[in-house]
XYZ file of C-alpha atoms in Angstrom:
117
model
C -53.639 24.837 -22.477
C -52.794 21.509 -24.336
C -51.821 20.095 -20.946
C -55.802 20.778 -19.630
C -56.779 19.486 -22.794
C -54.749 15.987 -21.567
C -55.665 15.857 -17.680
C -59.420 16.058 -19.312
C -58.330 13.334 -21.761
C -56.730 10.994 -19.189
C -59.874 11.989 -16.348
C -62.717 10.837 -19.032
C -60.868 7.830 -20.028
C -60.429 6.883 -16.286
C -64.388 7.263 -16.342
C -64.962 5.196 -19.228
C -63.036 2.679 -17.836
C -64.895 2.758 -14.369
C -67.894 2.029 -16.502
C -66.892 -0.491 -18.002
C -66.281 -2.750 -15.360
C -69.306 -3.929 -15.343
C -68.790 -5.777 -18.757
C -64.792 -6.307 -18.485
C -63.056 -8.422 -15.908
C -60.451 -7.294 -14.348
C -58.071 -9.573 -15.570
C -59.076 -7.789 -19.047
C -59.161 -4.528 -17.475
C -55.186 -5.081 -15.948
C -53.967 -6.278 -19.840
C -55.726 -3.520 -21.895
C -54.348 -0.673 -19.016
C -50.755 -2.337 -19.181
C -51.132 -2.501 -23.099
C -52.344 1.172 -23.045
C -49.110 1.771 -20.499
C -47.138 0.050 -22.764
C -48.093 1.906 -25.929
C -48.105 5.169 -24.113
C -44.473 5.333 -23.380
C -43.378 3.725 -26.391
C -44.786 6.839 -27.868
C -44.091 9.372 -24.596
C -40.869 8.712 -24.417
C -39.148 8.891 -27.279
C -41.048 11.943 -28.771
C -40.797 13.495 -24.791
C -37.018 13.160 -25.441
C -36.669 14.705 -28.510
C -38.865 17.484 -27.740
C -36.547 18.285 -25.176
C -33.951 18.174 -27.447
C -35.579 20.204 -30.169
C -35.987 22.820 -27.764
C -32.834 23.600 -26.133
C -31.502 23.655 -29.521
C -33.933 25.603 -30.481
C -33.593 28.208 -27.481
C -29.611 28.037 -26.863
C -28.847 29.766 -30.127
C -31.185 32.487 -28.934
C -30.802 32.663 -24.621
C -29.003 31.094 -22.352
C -31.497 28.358 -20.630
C -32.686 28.384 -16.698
C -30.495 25.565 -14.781
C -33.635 23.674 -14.645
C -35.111 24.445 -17.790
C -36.734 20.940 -18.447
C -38.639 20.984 -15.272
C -40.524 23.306 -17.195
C -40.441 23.335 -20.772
C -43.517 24.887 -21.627
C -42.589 27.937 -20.046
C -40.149 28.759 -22.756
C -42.992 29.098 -25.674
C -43.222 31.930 -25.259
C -39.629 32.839 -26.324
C -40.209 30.736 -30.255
C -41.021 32.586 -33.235
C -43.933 31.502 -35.286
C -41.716 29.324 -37.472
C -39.695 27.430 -34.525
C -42.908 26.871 -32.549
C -44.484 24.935 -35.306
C -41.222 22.328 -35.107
C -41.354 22.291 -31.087
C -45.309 21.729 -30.922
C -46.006 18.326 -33.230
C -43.182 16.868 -30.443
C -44.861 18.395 -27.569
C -48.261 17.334 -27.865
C -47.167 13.811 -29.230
C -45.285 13.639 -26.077
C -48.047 14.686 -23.973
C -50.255 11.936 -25.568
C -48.174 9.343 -24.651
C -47.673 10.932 -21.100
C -51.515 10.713 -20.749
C -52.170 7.107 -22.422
C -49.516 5.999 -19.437
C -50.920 7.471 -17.058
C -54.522 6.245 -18.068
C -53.481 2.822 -18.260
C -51.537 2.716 -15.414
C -54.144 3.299 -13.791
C -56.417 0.928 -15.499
C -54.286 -1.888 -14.721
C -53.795 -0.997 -11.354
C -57.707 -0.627 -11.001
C -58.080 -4.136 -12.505
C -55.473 -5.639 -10.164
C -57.327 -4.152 -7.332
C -60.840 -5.441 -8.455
C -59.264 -9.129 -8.615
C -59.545 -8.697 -4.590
């Protein structure tokens, strides 16, 4: 669910940044999407990492993991408590924020470089 709640997120940003093209150049455009870049995986990243980490140690004292368990994280919820859920989630969403802000400003940036014709 939190990862609809992002695509939304990163799709009405996209649209607020089509609109305002209008009012910003796109020189402005490509620095505020590679700042936005920039700030989303200096947050991503990091918290993305230790997420990952979080949860296997989380999981490995309970199951033994999938080979590829970090393909798909979020598929192993399901097997936290209550209590160990609450310590994966801040991570996971944090991680998801920054995965959105990159991808939102990637794309802004790009946008702006291809509006410079």
């Amino acid at each position: 669910m939190p990862e609809i709640a992002l695509v939304v997120l990163a799709i009405l940003a996209v649209g607020m940044i089509g609109l305002l093209t209008s009012a910003v150049t796109p020189d402005v455009m490509t620095g505020i999407g590679l700042w936005t870049l920039a700030l989303g995986l200096a947050a991503g990243l990091p918290t993305g990492l230790w997420y990952h980490v979080v949860l296997y140690r989380t999981l490995a004292k309970k199951m033994v993991l999938p080979a590829k368990w970090w393909v798909s994280p979020g598929d192993l919820h399901v097997n936290l408590a209550g209590e160990e859920l609450a310590r994966v989630r801040p991570w996971f969403l944090i991680g998801g924020i920054g995965f959105a802000l990159s991808v939102a400003g990637g794309i802004a940036a790009i946008a702006g470089l291809l509006l410079r014709g």
